[in-house]
Phi, psi and omega in degrees: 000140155306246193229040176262055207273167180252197206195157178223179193229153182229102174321153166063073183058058174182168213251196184269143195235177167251104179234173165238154164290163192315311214289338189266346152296334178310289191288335136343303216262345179263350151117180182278152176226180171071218224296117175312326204276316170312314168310308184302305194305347206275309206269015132310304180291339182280320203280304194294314178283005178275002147205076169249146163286312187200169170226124157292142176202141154272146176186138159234169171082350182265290141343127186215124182208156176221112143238151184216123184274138231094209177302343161258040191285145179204166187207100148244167191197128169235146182240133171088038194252148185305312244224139130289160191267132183320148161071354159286179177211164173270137126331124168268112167270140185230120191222139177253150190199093176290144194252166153187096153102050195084356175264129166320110162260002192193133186248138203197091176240133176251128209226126167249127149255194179305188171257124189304143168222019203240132159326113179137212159284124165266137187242021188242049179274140179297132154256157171235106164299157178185112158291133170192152184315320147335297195166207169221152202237189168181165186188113165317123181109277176158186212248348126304341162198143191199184172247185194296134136306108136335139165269140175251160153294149203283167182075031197251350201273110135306006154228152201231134174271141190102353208264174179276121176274328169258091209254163169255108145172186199097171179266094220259131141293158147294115224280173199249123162235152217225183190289099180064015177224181182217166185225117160270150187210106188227181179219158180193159164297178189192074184092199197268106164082033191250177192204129173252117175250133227222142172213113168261168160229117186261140151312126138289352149289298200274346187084322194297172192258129201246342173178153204213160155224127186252129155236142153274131176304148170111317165136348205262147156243165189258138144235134205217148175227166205230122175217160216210093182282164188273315171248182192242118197302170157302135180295164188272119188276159240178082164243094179297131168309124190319000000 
């Protein structure tokens, strides 16, 4: 699994941070449960990214963001939430995410919204996120164009260079299999009294996740597909605002 962790906001140039409930750090730290076959197919799946160079991804419903540009430029966001925020919008994200020996050396997510339509200030501008050893940035635009880089605060991410990009846990159903795919189906807690259930569909050659769906009770989902270029894009040039 990746990154479906929930998030809180910090206003005025600053993010979403990650925390889980007690109970769902727990079931992190005990490692995976329920079905063998799944579980195995699971840590197959872990195994596979550890040799890999990068991963390409699409995802809506995980990013909820409000920014603005000008004299008061700001950028907030939150990930992994049940809810839109009033006046807020979902992201569509297209993110790179370099690897080396199953670890983030690198983050690259460009967050589109919708197209503004509301009288006024607009508070739906595309951004680009970037993880690096340095730190973590943001910049209005995107990785053809953009303005100077920002400092994110550290932990603001939902992805950390340096962190295992594919982790095993939660309460693993039996798994479903399909034409060159398998479907895994697990669960965990996820905030106060909530539950997160994640359903991938792996290649059965390569084992990678070929497309994930995330639900929270309650109903909202994430949905993300996946692609694996053969080498690693150029890392992301990083020109901090004065």
């Amino acid at each position: 699994m990746r990154w479906p962790f929930r998030g809180r906001t910090w206003l005025w140039l600053a993010v979403a941070g990650p925390w889980l409930s007690a109970t769902a750090v727990a079931w992190a730290a005990a490692g995976p449960t329920g079905d063998p076959q799944a579980i195995a197919l699971a840590r197959a799946e872990a195994r596979a990214y550890t040799r890999i160079p990068a991963e390409t991804y699409t995802q809506n419903g995980f990013i909820e963001m409000s920014d603005q540009e000008g004299s008061r430029s700001y950028l907030s966001y939150l990930w992994g939430q049940a809810r839109l925020r009033p006046g807020w919008a979902w992201a569509t994200e297209h993110g790179t995410i370099a690897l080396s020996h199953g670890r983030v050396l690198w983050w690259r997510d460009q967050l589109t919204p919708p197209p503004c339509r509301a009288v006024g200030g607009c508070h739906q501008i595309p951004v680009e996120l970037v993880a690096e050893r340095a730190g973590a940035f943001w910049a209005f635009g995107d990785s053809a164009s953009h303005t100077c880089f920002s400092p994110l605060r550290r932990g603001s991410t939902p992805v950390t260079v340096g962190q295992i990009a594919d982790r095993i846990f939660g309460r693993f159903s039996a798994p479903v299999p399909g034409n060159g795919t398998v479907t895994l189906t697990y669960a965990f807690p996820y905030g106060r009294g909530a539950t997160m259930r994640v359903t991938d569909i792996d290649s059965t050659s390569t084992h990678l996740t070929l497309s994930s769906r995330w639900v929270i009770t309650g109903g909202h989902q994430t949905r993300s597909s996946y692609g694996y270029p053969l080498r690693a894009p150029a890392a992301p040039k990083v020109s901090r605002c004065a």
